[in-house]
Coordinates of C-alpha atoms in Angstrom, one line a residue:
X26 CA -41.3 6.9 -2.1
X27 CA -42.3 4.4 -4.8
X28 CA -42.3 0.7 -5.6
X29 CA -39.9 -0.3 -8.3
X30 CA -38.7 -3.4 -10.1
X31 CA -35.1 -3.7 -8.9
X32 CA -33.8 -6.4 -11.2
X33 CA -32.6 -6.0 -14.8
X34 CA -32.5 -9.3 -16.6
X35 CA -32.6 -10.0 -20.3
X36 CA -32.9 -6.4 -21.2
X37 CA -35.8 -5.4 -19.0
X38 CA -36.7 -4.5 -15.5
X39 CA -38.2 -7.3 -13.4
X40 CA -39.5 -7.7 -9.9
X41 CA -37.3 -10.0 -7.7
X42 CA -38.6 -13.1 -6.1
X43 CA -36.8 -12.6 -2.8
X44 CA -37.4 -10.7 0.4
X45 CA -38.7 -7.1 0.4
X46 CA -36.0 -4.5 0.0
X47 CA -36.0 -0.8 1.0
X48 CA -33.6 1.7 -0.5
X49 CA -33.1 4.7 1.7
X50 CA -31.3 8.1 1.6
X51 CA -28.3 8.3 3.9
X52 CA -28.7 12.0 4.4
X53 CA -32.2 11.8 5.8
X54 CA -33.0 8.2 6.5
X55 CA -36.1 8.5 4.2
X56 CA -37.1 5.6 2.0
X57 CA -36.5 6.3 -1.7
X58 CA -37.9 3.2 -3.3
X59 CA -38.9 -0.3 -2.2
X60 CA -39.3 -3.6 -4.1
X61 CA -38.4 -7.3 -3.9
X62 CA -34.8 -8.3 -3.7
X63 CA -33.1 -10.9 -5.8
X64 CA -33.2 -14.6 -4.7
X65 CA -31.2 -17.5 -6.2
X66 CA -33.9 -18.0 -8.8
X67 CA -33.3 -14.5 -10.1
X68 CA -29.6 -15.1 -10.3
X69 CA -30.4 -18.3 -12.2
X70 CA -32.5 -16.3 -14.7
X71 CA -29.8 -13.6 -15.1
X72 CA -27.0 -16.1 -15.7
X73 CA -29.2 -17.9 -18.2
X74 CA -29.8 -14.6 -20.1
X75 CA -26.1 -13.8 -20.1
X76 CA -25.2 -17.3 -21.3
X77 CA -27.7 -17.0 -24.2
X78 CA -26.4 -13.6 -25.2
X79 CA -22.7 -14.6 -25.0
X80 CA -22.2 -16.2 -28.5
X81 CA -23.6 -13.2 -30.4
X82 CA -21.7 -10.6 -28.3
X83 CA -18.4 -12.5 -28.3
X84 CA -18.7 -13.0 -32.0
X85 CA -19.3 -9.3 -32.7
X86 CA -16.4 -7.5 -34.2
X87 CA -14.4 -5.2 -32.0
X88 CA -15.5 -2.3 -34.2
X89 CA -19.2 -3.2 -33.5
X90 CA -18.7 -3.4 -29.8
X91 CA -16.7 -0.1 -29.9
X92 CA -19.4 1.8 -31.9
X93 CA -22.1 0.7 -29.4
X94 CA -20.1 1.7 -26.4
X95 CA -19.3 5.1 -27.9
X96 CA -23.1 5.6 -28.3
X97 CA -23.5 4.5 -24.7
X98 CA -21.0 7.2 -23.6
X99 CA -22.9 9.8 -25.6
X100 CA -26.2 8.9 -23.9
X101 CA -24.6 9.1 -20.5
X102 CA -23.3 12.6 -21.3
X103 CA -26.9 13.7 -22.1
X104 CA -28.2 12.3 -18.9
X105 CA -25.3 13.4 -16.6
X106 CA -27.5 15.6 -14.4
X107 CA -30.0 12.8 -13.9
X108 CA -27.4 10.3 -12.9
X109 CA -25.7 12.7 -10.6
X110 CA -29.0 13.5 -8.8
X111 CA -29.8 9.9 -8.3
X112 CA -26.3 9.0 -7.2
X113 CA -26.2 11.9 -4.7
X114 CA -29.5 10.9 -3.1
X115 CA -29.0 7.2 -3.0
X116 CA -25.4 7.1 -1.9
X117 CA -25.4 10.3 0.3
X118 CA -22.9 12.1 -1.9
X119 CA -22.7 15.9 -2.0
X120 CA -24.1 16.8 -5.4
X121 CA -20.8 18.5 -6.2
X122 CA -18.9 15.3 -5.8
X123 CA -21.5 13.3 -7.9
X124 CA -21.6 15.9 -10.6
X125 CA -17.9 16.7 -10.9
X126 CA -16.3 13.3 -10.0
X127 CA -18.5 10.2 -10.1
X128 CA -20.5 10.9 -13.2
X129 CA -17.7 12.5 -15.4
X130 CA -15.4 9.7 -14.4
X131 CA -17.9 7.1 -15.5
X132 CA -18.5 8.7 -18.8
X133 CA -14.8 9.0 -19.4
X134 CA -14.3 5.3 -18.5
X135 CA -17.1 4.3 -20.9
X136 CA -15.5 6.3 -23.7
X137 CA -12.1 4.9 -22.9
X138 CA -13.2 1.3 -23.1
X139 CA -15.2 2.1 -26.3
X140 CA -11.8 2.8 -27.9
X141 CA -9.9 0.1 -26.1
X142 CA -12.4 -2.5 -27.4
X143 CA -10.6 -2.2 -30.8
X144 CA -7.1 -2.7 -29.3
X145 CA -7.0 -6.1 -27.6
X146 CA -3.2 -6.6 -27.8
X147 CA -1.2 -9.8 -28.1
X148 CA 2.2 -10.8 -29.5
X149 CA 2.5 -10.3 -33.2
X150 CA 2.6 -13.5 -35.3
X151 CA 6.1 -14.9 -35.7
X152 CA 8.1 -18.0 -36.5
X153 CA 9.6 -18.6 -33.1
X154 CA 10.4 -22.3 -33.7
X155 CA 11.4 -21.8 -37.3
X156 CA 8.9 -24.4 -38.5
X157 CA 5.7 -22.9 -37.2
X158 CA 3.8 -19.6 -37.2
X159 CA 2.7 -18.6 -33.7
X160 CA 0.0 -16.1 -32.9
X161 CA -1.9 -15.0 -29.8
X162 CA -5.7 -14.8 -29.5
X163 CA -7.4 -13.0 -26.6
X164 CA -10.8 -14.6 -26.1
X165 CA -13.6 -13.7 -23.7
X166 CA -14.2 -15.9 -20.8
X167 CA -18.0 -16.2 -20.9
X168 CA -20.4 -15.0 -18.1
X169 CA -18.8 -12.8 -15.5
X170 CA -20.3 -12.5 -12.1
X171 CA -19.5 -9.1 -10.6
X172 CA -20.2 -7.8 -7.1
X173 CA -19.8 -4.1 -6.5
X174 CA -19.8 -2.1 -3.2
X175 CA -21.9 0.8 -2.0
X176 CA -19.3 3.6 -1.8
X177 CA -19.1 4.4 -5.5
X178 CA -22.2 2.7 -7.0
X179 CA -22.0 4.1 -10.5
X180 CA -18.3 4.1 -10.9
X181 CA -17.9 0.6 -9.5
X182 CA -20.7 -0.7 -11.8
X183 CA -18.7 0.8 -14.7
X184 CA -15.4 -0.5 -13.6
X185 CA -16.9 -4.0 -13.4
X186 CA -19.0 -4.0 -16.6
X187 CA -17.0 -2.0 -19.1
X188 CA -13.8 -4.0 -19.6
X189 CA -15.8 -7.2 -19.4
X190 CA -18.2 -6.3 -22.2
X191 CA -15.5 -4.5 -24.3
X192 CA -13.7 -7.8 -24.4
X193 CA -16.8 -9.7 -25.5
X194 CA -18.0 -11.2 -22.2
X195 CA -21.5 -10.9 -20.7
X196 CA -22.1 -9.8 -17.2
X197 CA -24.3 -10.4 -14.2
X198 CA -23.7 -7.6 -11.7
X199 CA -24.8 -7.6 -8.1
X200 CA -24.7 -4.0 -6.8
X201 CA -25.0 -3.3 -3.1
X202 CA -28.6 -3.6 -2.0
X203 CA -28.1 -0.2 -0.3
X204 CA -27.2 1.6 -3.6
X205 CA -28.6 -0.1 -6.7
X206 CA -30.3 2.8 -8.5
X207 CA -27.6 4.1 -10.8
X208 CA -26.4 0.6 -11.7
X209 CA -29.9 -0.1 -13.0
X210 CA -29.9 3.2 -15.0
X211 CA -26.4 2.4 -16.4
X212 CA -27.7 -1.0 -17.7
X213 CA -30.8 0.6 -19.2
X214 CA -28.6 3.2 -21.0
X215 CA -26.5 0.3 -22.4
X216 CA -29.6 -1.3 -24.0
X217 CA -30.7 2.0 -25.4
X218 CA -27.2 2.4 -27.0
X219 CA -27.5 -1.0 -28.7
X220 CA -26.0 -3.5 -26.3
X221 CA -28.0 -6.7 -26.9
X222 CA -30.4 -7.8 -24.3
X223 CA -28.8 -10.3 -21.8
X224 CA -25.3 -8.9 -22.2
X225 CA -25.7 -6.8 -19.0
X226 CA -27.9 -8.0 -16.2
X227 CA -28.4 -6.5 -12.7
X228 CA -29.5 -8.6 -9.7
X229 CA -30.2 -6.4 -6.6
X230 CA -30.1 -8.4 -3.4
X231 CA -28.1 -9.3 -0.4
X232 CA -24.8 -11.2 -0.4
X233 CA -26.4 -14.2 1.3
X234 CA -29.4 -14.3 -1.1
X235 CA -27.9 -13.2 -4.4
X236 CA -24.1 -12.9 -4.0
X237 CA -23.4 -16.4 -2.9
X238 CA -25.6 -17.9 -5.6
X239 CA -23.7 -15.8 -8.2
X240 CA -20.3 -16.8 -7.0
X241 CA -21.1 -20.5 -6.8
X242 CA -23.0 -20.7 -10.1
X243 CA -21.4 -23.3 -12.4
X244 CA -22.0 -21.3 -15.5
X245 CA -20.2 -18.2 -14.2
X246 CA -16.6 -18.2 -15.6
X247 CA -15.2 -15.5 -13.4
X248 CA -16.0 -13.6 -10.2
X249 CA -14.9 -9.9 -9.8
X250 CA -15.5 -8.6 -6.3
X251 CA -14.8 -5.2 -4.7
X252 CA -15.4 -4.8 -1.0
X253 CA -13.8 -5.6 2.3
X254 CA -10.9 -8.0 2.7
X255 CA -12.9 -10.3 5.0
X256 CA -15.7 -10.8 2.5
X257 CA -13.2 -11.1 -0.3
X258 CA -11.6 -14.1 1.5
X259 CA -15.1 -15.8 1.6
X260 CA -15.7 -15.0 -2.1
X261 CA -12.4 -16.5 -3.1
X262 CA -13.1 -19.6 -1.0
X263 CA -16.5 -20.0 -2.5
X264 CA -15.2 -19.5 -6.1
X265 CA -12.5 -22.1 -5.5
X266 CA -15.0 -24.9 -5.5
X267 CA -15.6 -24.6 -9.2
X268 CA -12.1 -23.3 -10.0
X269 CA -13.3 -19.9 -11.2
X270 CA -11.0 -17.1 -12.0
X271 CA -11.2 -14.5 -9.3
X272 CA -10.5 -10.7 -9.3
X273 CA -10.4 -9.0 -5.9
X274 CA -10.2 -5.3 -5.1
X275 CA -10.3 -5.2 -1.3
X276 CA -9.7 -2.9 1.6
X277 CA -7.0 -0.3 2.0
X278 CA -5.2 1.8 4.7
X279 CA -3.3 4.3 2.6
X280 CA -0.2 5.9 4.1
X281 CA 0.4 9.6 3.4
X282 CA 4.2 10.2 3.9
X283 CA 5.3 13.8 4.4
X284 CA 9.1 14.4 4.4
X285 CA 10.7 17.4 6.0
X286 CA 11.3 19.2 2.7
X287 CA 7.7 18.9 1.6
X288 CA 5.4 21.9 0.8
X289 CA 3.4 21.9 4.0
X290 CA 0.5 23.8 2.6
X291 CA 0.2 21.4 -0.4
X292 CA 0.5 18.4 1.9
X293 CA -2.1 19.7 4.4
X294 CA -4.6 20.5 1.6
X295 CA -3.9 17.1 0.0
X296 CA -4.4 15.3 3.3
X297 CA -7.8 17.0 4.0
X298 CA -9.1 16.3 0.4
X299 CA -7.6 12.8 0.4
X300 CA -9.0 11.8 3.8
X301 CA -12.5 13.4 3.4
X302 CA -13.3 12.4 -0.2
X303 CA -16.7 10.6 -0.2
X304 CA -16.8 11.1 3.6
X305 CA -13.7 8.9 3.9
X306 CA -15.6 6.0 2.4
X307 CA -12.9 5.2 -0.2
X308 CA -10.4 2.3 0.0
X309 CA -7.6 4.6 -1.3
X310 CA -8.4 7.5 1.1
X311 CA -5.5 9.0 3.0
X312 CA -6.0 7.5 6.5
X313 CA -2.7 7.6 8.2
X314 CA -0.3 10.5 7.7
X315 CA 3.3 10.0 8.7
X316 CA 5.0 13.4 9.0
X317 CA 8.7 13.9 9.6
X318 CA 9.1 15.5 13.1
X319 CA 10.3 19.0 12.1
X320 CA 7.0 19.5 10.2
X321 CA 4.7 17.6 12.5
X322 CA 3.2 20.4 14.5
X323 CA 2.8 22.8 11.6
X324 CA 1.1 20.1 9.5
X325 CA -1.3 19.1 12.3
X326 CA -2.2 22.8 12.9
X327 CA -2.9 23.5 9.2
X328 CA -4.9 20.3 8.8
X329 CA -7.0 21.3 11.8
X330 CA -7.6 24.8 10.4
X331 CA -8.7 23.4 7.0
X332 CA -11.0 20.8 8.6
X333 CA -12.7 23.7 10.5
X334 CA -13.7 25.1 7.1
X335 CA -15.4 21.9 5.8
X336 CA -19.1 22.4 5.5
X337 CA -21.6 19.6 6.4
X338 CA -25.1 19.8 5.1
X339 CA -27.8 18.6 2.7
X340 CA -26.4 16.6 -0.2
X341 CA -28.4 18.6 -2.7
X342 CA -26.8 21.9 -1.7
X343 CA -23.8 22.7 -4.0
X344 CA -22.1 24.4 -1.0
X345 CA -22.0 21.2 1.0
X346 CA -18.5 19.7 1.3
X347 CA -19.1 16.6 3.4
X348 CA -22.1 14.3 3.2
X349 CA -23.3 11.5 5.5
X350 CA -21.9 8.1 5.9
X351 CA -23.8 5.3 4.2
X352 CA -26.0 4.4 7.2
X353 CA -26.5 4.9 10.9
X354 CA -24.9 1.5 11.8
X355 CA -21.8 2.4 9.7
X356 CA -21.7 5.8 11.4
X357 CA -21.8 4.1 14.8
X358 CA -18.9 1.8 13.7
X359 CA -16.8 4.8 12.8
X360 CA -17.7 6.6 16.0
X361 CA -16.8 3.5 18.0
X362 CA -13.3 3.3 16.5
X363 CA -12.6 6.9 17.3
X364 CA -14.0 6.5 20.8
X365 CA -11.7 3.5 21.4
X366 CA -8.7 5.4 20.2
X367 CA -9.6 8.2 22.6
X368 CA -9.9 5.7 25.5
X369 CA -6.5 4.3 24.5
X370 CA -4.8 7.6 24.9
X371 CA -5.0 9.2 21.5
X372 CA -5.9 12.9 21.3
X373 CA -8.8 14.1 19.1
X374 CA -7.6 17.4 17.7
X375 CA -10.8 18.0 15.6
X376 CA -14.1 16.3 15.3
X377 CA -14.6 12.9 16.9
X378 CA -18.4 13.3 17.4
X379 CA -21.8 13.2 15.7
X380 CA -22.8 16.7 14.8
X381 CA -26.0 18.2 16.0
X382 CA -26.6 20.7 13.2
X383 CA -27.2 18.3 10.2
X384 CA -30.4 17.0 8.7
X385 CA -32.4 14.8 11.1
X386 CA -32.0 11.1 10.5
X387 CA -28.8 11.6 8.5
X388 CA -25.7 9.5 9.2
X389 CA -23.3 12.4 9.6
X390 CA -20.0 12.4 11.4
X391 CA -17.6 15.3 11.8
X392 CA -14.2 15.5 10.0
X393 CA -11.9 14.0 12.6
X394 CA -8.1 14.5 13.2
X395 CA -6.3 12.2 15.6
X396 CA -2.8 12.3 17.0
X397 CA -1.0 10.3 19.7
X398 CA -2.1 6.9 18.6
X399 CA 0.3 4.0 18.7
X400 CA 1.4 2.3 15.4
X401 CA -0.3 -0.9 16.5
X402 CA -3.5 0.8 17.5
X403 CA -6.8 -0.3 15.8
X404 CA -7.3 3.1 14.3
X405 CA -3.9 3.0 12.6
X406 CA -4.0 -0.7 11.5
X407 CA -7.7 -1.2 10.5
X408 CA -9.9 0.4 7.9
X409 CA -12.1 3.0 9.4
X410 CA -14.0 4.0 6.2
X411 CA -15.0 7.3 7.5
X412 CA -13.8 11.0 7.6
X413 CA -10.9 10.2 10.0
X414 CA -7.2 11.1 9.6
X415 CA -4.6 9.8 12.0
X416 CA -1.2 11.7 12.1
X417 CA 2.0 10.1 13.4
X418 CA 5.6 11.4 13.5
X419 CA 8.7 9.8 12.1
X420 CA 12.4 10.6 12.2
X421 CA 14.3 8.9 9.4
X422 CA 13.4 8.0 5.8
X423 CA 14.0 4.4 6.6
X424 CA 11.4 4.6 9.4
X425 CA 8.9 6.3 7.1
X426 CA 9.0 3.5 4.5
X427 CA 8.8 0.9 7.2
X428 CA 5.8 2.5 8.9
X429 CA 4.1 3.0 5.5
X430 CA 4.4 -0.8 4.9
X431 CA 3.4 -1.8 8.4
X432 CA -0.2 -2.8 7.8
X433 CA -1.7 -5.9 6.0
X434 CA -2.9 -3.7 3.2
X435 CA -1.3 -2.4 0.0
X436 CA -3.8 -0.5 -2.2
X437 CA -2.6 3.1 -2.4
X438 CA -0.1 5.5 -0.9
X439 CA 1.4 8.9 -1.4
X440 CA 4.7 10.6 -0.7
X441 CA 5.3 14.3 -0.4
X442 CA 8.8 15.9 -0.9
X443 CA 10.6 18.3 -3.1
X444 CA 13.5 15.8 -3.4
X445 CA 13.1 13.6 -6.5
X446 CA 15.3 10.9 -5.0
X447 CA 13.2 10.6 -1.9
X448 CA 10.0 10.4 -3.9
X449 CA 11.5 7.9 -6.3
X450 CA 12.5 5.7 -3.4
X451 CA 9.0 5.9 -2.0
X452 CA 7.6 4.9 -5.3
X453 CA 9.8 1.9 -5.4
X454 CA 9.7 0.7 -1.8
X455 CA 6.1 1.4 -0.6
X456 CA 4.2 -1.8 -1.2
X457 CA 1.0 -0.5 -2.9
X458 CA -0.7 -0.8 -6.2
X459 CA -0.6 3.0 -6.7
X460 CA 1.8 5.5 -5.2
X461 CA 1.1 9.2 -5.8
X462 CA 3.8 11.8 -5.6
X463 CA 2.9 15.2 -4.2
X464 CA -0.8 14.3 -4.6
X465 CA -3.3 11.8 -3.4
X466 CA -6.5 10.4 -5.0
X467 CA -6.6 11.3 -8.7
X468 CA -7.4 8.4 -11.0
X469 CA -7.4 8.2 -14.8
X470 CA -9.0 5.7 -17.1
X471 CA -5.7 5.0 -18.9
X472 CA -3.9 3.7 -15.8
X473 CA -4.7 0.6 -13.7
X474 CA -6.2 0.4 -10.2
X475 CA -5.5 -2.6 -7.9
X476 CA -3.7 -3.7 -4.8
X477 CA -1.0 -5.8 -3.2
X478 CA -1.3 -8.2 -0.3
X479 CA -4.6 -8.0 1.7
X480 CA -5.8 -5.4 -0.7
X481 CA -6.4 -8.1 -3.4
X482 CA -5.1 -8.8 -6.9
X483 CA -6.0 -7.9 -10.4
X484 CA -6.6 -4.6 -12.1
X485 CA -9.6 -2.3 -12.8
X486 CA -9.5 0.4 -15.5
X487 CA -6.9 0.7 -18.3
X488 CA -6.1 -2.0 -20.9
X489 CA -4.5 -4.0 -18.1
X490 CA -8.0 -4.9 -17.0
X491 CA -8.3 -7.0 -20.2
X492 CA -5.9 -9.4 -18.6
X493 CA -8.6 -10.2 -16.1
X494 CA -11.4 -10.7 -18.6
X495 CA -9.7 -12.6 -21.4
X496 CA -8.1 -16.0 -21.9
X497 CA -4.8 -16.0 -23.7
X498 CA -4.6 -18.6 -26.4
X499 CA -1.5 -19.6 -28.4
X500 CA -2.3 -20.9 -31.9
X501 CA 0.7 -22.6 -33.5
X502 CA 0.6 -23.6 -37.2
X503 CA 3.0 -25.8 -39.1
X504 CA 4.5 -24.0 -42.1
X505 CA 6.7 -26.9 -43.5
X506 CA 4.1 -29.2 -44.9
X507 CA 6.3 -32.2 -43.9
X508 CA 4.7 -35.4 -42.8
X509 CA 7.9 -36.6 -41.1
X510 CA 9.0 -33.8 -38.8
X511 CA 12.5 -34.0 -37.4
X512 CA 11.3 -33.8 -33.8
X513 CA 9.3 -37.0 -34.3
X514 CA 12.6 -38.9 -34.2
X515 CA 13.0 -38.0 -30.5
X516 CA 9.9 -40.0 -29.8
X517 CA 10.1 -42.9 -32.4
X518 CA 12.1 -43.8 -35.4
X519 CA 9.8 -44.7 -38.2
X520 CA 11.2 -47.1 -40.8

């Protein structure tokens, strides 16, 4: 345990001016660090630093920003093991997941946006009216206020910061007060790489103390939020008061549709991996599998067998497959949802309890497989955010699509079949921002991530993210040199 300065403002660590803050390890419940959280005054300082830094950074050439970001990626590669160890301990991730997924993904995303910084596309110049040359400029917005969740602290910090700064904006990021440590390291690495002080600022505090002040700040041009749909609604309402641009990546309840011609082994393995990634604390996790009736029993049996092989244990052990949930209160929330499903008549095929053989004080929960729930049940309709997979049968393809779309969410989905026409239909008709075919979960920097409906709007990753972080300006220049233009006669006839 140590005391640390948990704010990063104007290029340096600072102590907050808010209430005391303790950062703990979900696997053991032990305190990692403590310090003072951010208050409104710290948000004010961070926004002021970002505002001062904006003209220089916005005025830098794309090549300059690109070179600095390539160096940033290089530094991250050299510190990959350190970042993975901190992420694993602070977020309760098995070290294998942190080392082979979170950190490499962040490095790749940094390298991608280093290149993308030199390719802010717009329509080519052209004479669309015949008398003028039109061109498009993409211009940065200004200070971006970003709020990131606790489930993927490093990756979410990167998803928020990278497209914004590549486009020439400056950023104030509020990470979750539960998991701020790699966000601070990420910002420090940026400064070491040559990002000017004030371009990236981190305020570690609660939503009430720091998040609200950031969303409502008059000098923040845009708010980007990732988190629950309920909180997202409040963020949007608060931002509306000053007519800020808003980007929301919210909850999900991803369907996993298995048709009767699917490879059952592939689907079962995909369901276990897709439902248990990050202990199910993933808004794109496979949470409700719809399996065509001829394959239902075989699929359930194989998923149960595979879940029996999943190893829970200390997060620092490379052999551990499943780590803890983020906190004891969150574990109790997950457990409560499973208990209510059981009481309503669902059958718990595997798991459904708090294990007794994991580290003391850790927020562990067993991999859980549920069948027999009704389509309108809480556990089918609402986000569990834990290692829980519900499996339901269907009969016809029309029914499968209807069931897949029968929640308020629309972030991600998958369809499993050997029939290209079935999978193409699923890709067209399932209402989600991403539909995987014969797989579930992989993400790549070159492709966008974002949802439909109650899962929010706007895109992270890929060059599509630049649409969130830039203003599109049309510049139209006369090429005739005429004082009296023919269109003037529509308005007045000069004599």
